[in-house]
Coordinates of C-alpha atoms in Angstrom, one line a residue:
X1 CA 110.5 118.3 100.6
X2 CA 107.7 120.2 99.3
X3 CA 105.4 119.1 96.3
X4 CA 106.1 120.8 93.6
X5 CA 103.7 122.4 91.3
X6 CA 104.2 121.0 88.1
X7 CA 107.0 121.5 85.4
X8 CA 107.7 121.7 82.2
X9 CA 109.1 119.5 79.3
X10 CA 111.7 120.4 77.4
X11 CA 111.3 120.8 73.8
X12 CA 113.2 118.3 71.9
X13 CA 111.7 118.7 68.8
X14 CA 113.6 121.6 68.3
X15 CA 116.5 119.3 68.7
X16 CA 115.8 116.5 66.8
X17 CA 115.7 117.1 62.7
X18 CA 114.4 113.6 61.6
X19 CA 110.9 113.6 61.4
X20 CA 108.5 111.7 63.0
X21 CA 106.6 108.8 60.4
X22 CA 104.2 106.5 60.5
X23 CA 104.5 103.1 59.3
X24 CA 101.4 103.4 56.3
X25 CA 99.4 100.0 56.9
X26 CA 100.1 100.6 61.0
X27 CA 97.0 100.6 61.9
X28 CA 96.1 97.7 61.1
X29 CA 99.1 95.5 61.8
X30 CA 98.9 96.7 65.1
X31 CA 95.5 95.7 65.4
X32 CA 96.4 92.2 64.7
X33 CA 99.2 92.7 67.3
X34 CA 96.8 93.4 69.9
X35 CA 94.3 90.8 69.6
X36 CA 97.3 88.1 69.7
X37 CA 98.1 89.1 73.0
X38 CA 94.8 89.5 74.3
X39 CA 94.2 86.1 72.9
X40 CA 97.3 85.0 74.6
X41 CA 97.2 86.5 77.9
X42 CA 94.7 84.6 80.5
X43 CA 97.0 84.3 83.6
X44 CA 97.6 87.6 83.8
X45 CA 96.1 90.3 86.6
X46 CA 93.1 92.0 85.5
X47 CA 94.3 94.9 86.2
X48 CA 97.2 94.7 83.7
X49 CA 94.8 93.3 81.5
X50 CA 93.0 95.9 81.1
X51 CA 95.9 98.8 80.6
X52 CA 97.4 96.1 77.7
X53 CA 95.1 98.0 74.9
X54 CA 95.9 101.7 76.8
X55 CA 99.7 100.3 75.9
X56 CA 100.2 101.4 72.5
X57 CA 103.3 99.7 72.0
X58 CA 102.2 98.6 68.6
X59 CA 102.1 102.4 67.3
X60 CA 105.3 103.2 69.2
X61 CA 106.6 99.8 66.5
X62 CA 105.0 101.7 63.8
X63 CA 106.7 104.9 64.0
X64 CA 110.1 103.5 64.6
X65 CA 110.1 100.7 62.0
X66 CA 107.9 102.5 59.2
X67 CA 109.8 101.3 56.4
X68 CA 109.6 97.4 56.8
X69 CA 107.3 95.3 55.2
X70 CA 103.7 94.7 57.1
X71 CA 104.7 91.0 58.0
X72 CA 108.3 92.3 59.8
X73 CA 105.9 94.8 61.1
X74 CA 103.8 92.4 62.9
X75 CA 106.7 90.5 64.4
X76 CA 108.1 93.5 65.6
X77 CA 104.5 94.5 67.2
X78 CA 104.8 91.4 68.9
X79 CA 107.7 91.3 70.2
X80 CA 108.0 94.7 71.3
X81 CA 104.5 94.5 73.4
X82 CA 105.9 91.1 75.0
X83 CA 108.9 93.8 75.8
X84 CA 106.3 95.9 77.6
X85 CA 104.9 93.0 79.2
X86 CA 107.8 92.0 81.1
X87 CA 108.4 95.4 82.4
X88 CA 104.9 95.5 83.8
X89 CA 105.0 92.4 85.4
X90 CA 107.7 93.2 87.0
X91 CA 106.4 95.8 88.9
X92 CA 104.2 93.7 90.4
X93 CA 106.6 91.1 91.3
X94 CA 109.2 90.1 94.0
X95 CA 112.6 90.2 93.0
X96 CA 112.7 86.6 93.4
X97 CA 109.6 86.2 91.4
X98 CA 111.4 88.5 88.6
X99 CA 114.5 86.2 88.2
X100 CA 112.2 83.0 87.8
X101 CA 109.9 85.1 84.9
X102 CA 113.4 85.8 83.7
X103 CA 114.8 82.1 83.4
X104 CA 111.5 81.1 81.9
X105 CA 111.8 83.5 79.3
X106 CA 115.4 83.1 78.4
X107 CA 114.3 78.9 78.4
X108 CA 111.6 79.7 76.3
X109 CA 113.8 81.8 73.5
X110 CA 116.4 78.9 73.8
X111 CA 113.8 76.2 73.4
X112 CA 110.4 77.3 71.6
X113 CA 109.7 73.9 70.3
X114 CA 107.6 73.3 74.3
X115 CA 107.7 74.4 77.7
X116 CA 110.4 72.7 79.9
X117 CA 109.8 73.7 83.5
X118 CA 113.3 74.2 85.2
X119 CA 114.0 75.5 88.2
X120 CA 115.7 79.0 89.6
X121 CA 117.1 79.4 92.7
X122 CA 116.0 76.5 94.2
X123 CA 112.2 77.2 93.2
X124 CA 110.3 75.0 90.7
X125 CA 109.1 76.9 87.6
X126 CA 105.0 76.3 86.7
X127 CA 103.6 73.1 85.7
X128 CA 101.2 74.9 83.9
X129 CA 103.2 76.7 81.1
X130 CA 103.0 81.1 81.9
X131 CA 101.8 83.8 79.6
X132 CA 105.3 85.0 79.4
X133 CA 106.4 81.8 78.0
X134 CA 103.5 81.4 75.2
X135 CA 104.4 84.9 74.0
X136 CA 108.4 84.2 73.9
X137 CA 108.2 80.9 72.2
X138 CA 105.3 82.1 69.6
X139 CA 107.3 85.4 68.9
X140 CA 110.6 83.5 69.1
X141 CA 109.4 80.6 66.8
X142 CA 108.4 82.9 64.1
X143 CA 111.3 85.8 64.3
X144 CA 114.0 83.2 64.4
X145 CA 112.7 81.9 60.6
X146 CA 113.5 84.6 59.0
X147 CA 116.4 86.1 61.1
X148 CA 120.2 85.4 60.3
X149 CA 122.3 83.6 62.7
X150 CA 123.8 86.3 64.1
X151 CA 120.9 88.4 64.3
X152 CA 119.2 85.6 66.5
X153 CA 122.0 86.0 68.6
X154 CA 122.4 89.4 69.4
X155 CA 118.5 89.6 70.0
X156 CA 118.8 86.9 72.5
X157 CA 121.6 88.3 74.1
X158 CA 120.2 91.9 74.1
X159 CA 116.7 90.1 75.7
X160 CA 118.7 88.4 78.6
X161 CA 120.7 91.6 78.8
X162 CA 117.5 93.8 79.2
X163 CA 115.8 90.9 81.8
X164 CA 118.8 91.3 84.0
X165 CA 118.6 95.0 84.3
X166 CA 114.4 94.5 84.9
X167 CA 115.4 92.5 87.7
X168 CA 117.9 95.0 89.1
X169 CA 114.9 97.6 88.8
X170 CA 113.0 95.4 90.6
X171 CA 115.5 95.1 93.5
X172 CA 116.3 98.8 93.2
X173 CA 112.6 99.8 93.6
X174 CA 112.5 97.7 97.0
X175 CA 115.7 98.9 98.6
X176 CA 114.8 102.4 97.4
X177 CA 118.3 102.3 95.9
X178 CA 119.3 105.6 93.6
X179 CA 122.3 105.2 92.2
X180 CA 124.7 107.6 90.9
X181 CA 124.5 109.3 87.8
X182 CA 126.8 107.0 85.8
X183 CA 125.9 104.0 87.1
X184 CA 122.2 104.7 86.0
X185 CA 123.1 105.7 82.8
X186 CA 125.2 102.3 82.6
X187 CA 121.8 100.5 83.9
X188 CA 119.0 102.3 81.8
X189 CA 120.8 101.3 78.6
X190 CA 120.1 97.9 79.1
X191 CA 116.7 98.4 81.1
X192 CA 115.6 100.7 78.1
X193 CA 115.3 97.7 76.2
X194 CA 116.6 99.5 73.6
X195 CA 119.5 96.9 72.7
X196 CA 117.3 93.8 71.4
X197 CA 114.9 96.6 70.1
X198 CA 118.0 97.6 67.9
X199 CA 119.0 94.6 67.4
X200 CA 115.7 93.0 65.6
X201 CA 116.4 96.2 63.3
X202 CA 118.4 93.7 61.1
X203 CA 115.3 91.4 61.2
X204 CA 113.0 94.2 60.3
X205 CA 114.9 95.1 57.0
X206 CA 115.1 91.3 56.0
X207 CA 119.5 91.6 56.1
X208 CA 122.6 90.7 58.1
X209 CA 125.0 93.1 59.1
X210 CA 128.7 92.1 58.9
X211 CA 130.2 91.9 62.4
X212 CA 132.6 93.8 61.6
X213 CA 130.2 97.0 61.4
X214 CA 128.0 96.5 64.4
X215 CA 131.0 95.9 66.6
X216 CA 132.8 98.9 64.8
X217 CA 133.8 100.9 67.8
X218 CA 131.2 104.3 65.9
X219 CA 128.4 102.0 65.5
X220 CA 128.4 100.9 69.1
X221 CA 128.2 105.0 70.0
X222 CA 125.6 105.8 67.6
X223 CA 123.5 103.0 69.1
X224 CA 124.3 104.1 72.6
X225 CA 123.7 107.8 72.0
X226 CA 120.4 106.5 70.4
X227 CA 119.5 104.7 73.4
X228 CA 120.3 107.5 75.7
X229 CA 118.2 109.8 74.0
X230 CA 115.5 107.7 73.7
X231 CA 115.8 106.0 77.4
X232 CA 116.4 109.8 79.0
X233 CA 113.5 111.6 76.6
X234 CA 111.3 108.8 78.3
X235 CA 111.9 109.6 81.7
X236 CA 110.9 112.9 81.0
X237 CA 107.8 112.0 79.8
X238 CA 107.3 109.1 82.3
X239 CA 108.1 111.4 85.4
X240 CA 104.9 112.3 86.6
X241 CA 103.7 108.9 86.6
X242 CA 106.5 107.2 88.4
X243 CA 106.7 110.4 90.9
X244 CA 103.3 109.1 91.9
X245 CA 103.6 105.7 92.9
X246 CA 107.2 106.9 94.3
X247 CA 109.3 105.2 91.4
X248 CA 112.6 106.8 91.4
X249 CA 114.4 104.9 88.5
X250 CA 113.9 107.7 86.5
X251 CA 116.9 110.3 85.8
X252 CA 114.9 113.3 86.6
X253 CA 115.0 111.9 90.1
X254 CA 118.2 111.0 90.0
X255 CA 119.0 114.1 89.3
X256 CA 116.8 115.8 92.4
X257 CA 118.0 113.2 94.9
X258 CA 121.4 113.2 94.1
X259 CA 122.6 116.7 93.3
X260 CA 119.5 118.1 95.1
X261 CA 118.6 120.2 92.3
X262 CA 114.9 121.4 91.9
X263 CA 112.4 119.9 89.3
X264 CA 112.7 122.0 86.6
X265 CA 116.5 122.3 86.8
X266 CA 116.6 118.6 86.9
X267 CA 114.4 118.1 83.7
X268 CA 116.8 120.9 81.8
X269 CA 119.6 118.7 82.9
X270 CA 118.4 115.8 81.3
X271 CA 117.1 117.6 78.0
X272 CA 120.9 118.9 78.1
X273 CA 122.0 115.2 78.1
X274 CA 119.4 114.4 75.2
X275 CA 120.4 117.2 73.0
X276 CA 124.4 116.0 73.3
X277 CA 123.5 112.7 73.1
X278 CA 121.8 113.6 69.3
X279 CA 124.9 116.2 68.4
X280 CA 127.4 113.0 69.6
X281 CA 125.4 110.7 67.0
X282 CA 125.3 112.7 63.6
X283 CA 128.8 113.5 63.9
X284 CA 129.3 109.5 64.4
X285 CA 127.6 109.1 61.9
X286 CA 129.4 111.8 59.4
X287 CA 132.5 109.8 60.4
X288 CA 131.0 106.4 59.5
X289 CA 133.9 104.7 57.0
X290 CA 132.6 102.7 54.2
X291 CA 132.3 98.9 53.3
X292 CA 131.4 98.9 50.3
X293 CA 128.0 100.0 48.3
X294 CA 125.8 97.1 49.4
X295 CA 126.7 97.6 52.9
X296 CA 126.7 101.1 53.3
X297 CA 122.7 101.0 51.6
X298 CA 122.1 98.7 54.7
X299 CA 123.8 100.6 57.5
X300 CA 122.2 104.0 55.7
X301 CA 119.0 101.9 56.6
X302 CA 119.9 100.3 59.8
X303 CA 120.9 103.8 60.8
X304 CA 117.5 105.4 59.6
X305 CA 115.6 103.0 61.6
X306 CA 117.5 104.4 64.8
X307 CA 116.9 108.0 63.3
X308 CA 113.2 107.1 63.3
X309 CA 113.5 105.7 67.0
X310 CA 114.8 109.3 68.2
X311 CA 111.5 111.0 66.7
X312 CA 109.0 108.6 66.9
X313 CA 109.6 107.7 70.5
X314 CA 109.0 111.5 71.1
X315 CA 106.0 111.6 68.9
X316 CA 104.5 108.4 70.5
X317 CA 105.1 110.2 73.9
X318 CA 102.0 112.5 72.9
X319 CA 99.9 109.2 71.6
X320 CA 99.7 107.1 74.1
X321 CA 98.0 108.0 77.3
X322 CA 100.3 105.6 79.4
X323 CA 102.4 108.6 80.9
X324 CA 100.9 111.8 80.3
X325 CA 97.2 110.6 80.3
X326 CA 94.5 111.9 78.9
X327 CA 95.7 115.8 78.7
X328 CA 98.2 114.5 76.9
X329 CA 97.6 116.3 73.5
X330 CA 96.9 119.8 75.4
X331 CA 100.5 119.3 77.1
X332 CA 102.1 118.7 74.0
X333 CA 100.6 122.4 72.9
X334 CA 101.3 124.6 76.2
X335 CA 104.3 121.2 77.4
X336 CA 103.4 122.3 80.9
X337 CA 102.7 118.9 83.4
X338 CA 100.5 120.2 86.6
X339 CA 101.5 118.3 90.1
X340 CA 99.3 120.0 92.5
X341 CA 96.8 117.1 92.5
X342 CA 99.4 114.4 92.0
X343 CA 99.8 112.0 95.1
X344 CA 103.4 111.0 96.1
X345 CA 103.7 107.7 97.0
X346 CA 106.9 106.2 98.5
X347 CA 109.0 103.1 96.5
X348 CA 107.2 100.8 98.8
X349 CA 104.1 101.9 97.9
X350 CA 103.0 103.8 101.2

């Protein structure tokens, strides 16, 4: 197949009405953010090292939860960079080496008191405790104070969920395995990491949910058509850089591989599938029933934290250099992405 020349990115903002703000002390939680896990992370690769200030997660954190208070902030910086972390690593892991970083994670959420080596699949975890560890069980030990019992819960079931699906991306990217359409939608809701990012929402606002309204069949489609516009918006913007190291868990290449459409068509197709995804939320939300005024001021919040996910996740896009690099603020003006210099690279990296 021929290299295409570029393409370009459909305009969501003219699709999503919730605007796009920034949390007003940002800056400099996130500062704070980043220095803990420089401080944190020696075992790491130099390499990744280096991109962890180039991240931006913090400011991604900061557009999303803008209406918490600067110490939820914080914890959500944290946590949401350790997020990052984990998907990083994993690219440059094994899939057997992405199951053990997923055990000692999990061991770490379940136990952040001290490290306890265990073992996964037969294989010994580290003496020495791992980066991934100290960051779980600091985050963890902190979140977990001020988080209801349920909450803690659902994060920690929403982490494990998201480390499963990291390690199927893992095993995907080796076998060069595209799946169909529905199946990858069924797998980038949970590799989004979009579930325990919801989930610490709860945390964020200082409140606790009734079950009853976040397993309220509505609730559970807003927060998938969140996620879905979020998770497919992203591989818009992430394309060109996972086109280049021949990454194809992305839907725009599901999309060409599968039903062998051509780059453009396949990026309209997946702005198509954004823009229903926002119509199928609002008129979930307009039918939202009531529980009561106290609740319904905290699911009118909950739900304006996910509002603030579907803008600020496209304004971050145009922030942070990690996908469109640094042209990114002339593409956001013209939203055209040139290929011609761009080097494919297969899954397996040849």
């Amino acid at each position: 197949m021929s290299t295409p020349s570029g393409f370009f990115i459909p305009d969501l903002w003219a699709h999503c009405p919730y605007p796009a703000i920034y949390h007003p002390n940002g800056d400099a939680v996130v500062s704070e953010s980043d220095e803990w896990i420089l401080s944190r992370c020696t075992g790491i690769s130099p390499s990744l090292r280096r991109e962890l200030p180039h991240l931006m997660s913090g400011q991604l954190a900061a557009f999303c939860y803008n209406s918490c208070s600067d110490e939820r902030l914080r914890l959500v910086c944290d946590f949401m960079i350790t997020l990052f972390l984990m998907d990083d690593l994993s690219d440059e892991f094994k899939t057997k080496e992405t199951e053990v970083l997923m055990d000692i994670v999990m061991n770490a959420m379940e136990e952040p008191n001290f490290y306890r080596p265990g073992i996964t699949n037969g294989e010994k975890h580290p003496e020495v405790e791992p980066d991934a560890s100290k960051l779980s069980r600091d985050y963890w030990a902190r979140m977990r104070a001020g988080a209801g019992p349920e909450v803690q819960r659902r994060i920690i079931s929403g982490v494990k969920e998201y480390l499963i699906a990291v390690r199927q991306q893992a095993d995907d990217r080796r076998t060069g395995n595209i799946p169909e359409l529905e199946k990858y939608i069924e797998h980038r809701r949970m590799s989004s990491g979009c579930r325990p990012l919801f989930h610490i929402i709860e945390y964020s606002l200082d409140f606790q949910l009734p079950e009853e309204v976040v397993n309220h069949p509505l609730m559970v489609r807003m927060m998938d058509c969140v996620n879905d516009w979020v998770a497919f918006s992203n591989d818009i913007f992430s394309f060109k850089v996972e086109y280049s190291r021949g990454d194809k868990h992305n839907m725009v290449a599901v999309m060409m591989e599968r039903y062998k459409l051509n780059i453009q068509s396949s990026f309209d197709r997946v702005a198509a599938l954004c823009i229903e995804a926002m119509k199928n939320y609002r008129e979930c939300k307009a039918e939202f029933p009531s529980f009561g005024p106290e609740v319904d001021a905290q699911i009118e919040a909950y739900c304006y934290v996910m509002q603030s996910w579907m803008s600020g996740s496209l304004a971050w896009s145009f922030v942070t250099p990690r996908y469109l690099g640094p042209r990114r603020h002339e593409i956001r003006k013209t939203l055209w992405v040139d290929l011609t210099n761009q080097r494919l690279r297969s899954a397996n990296g040849a």
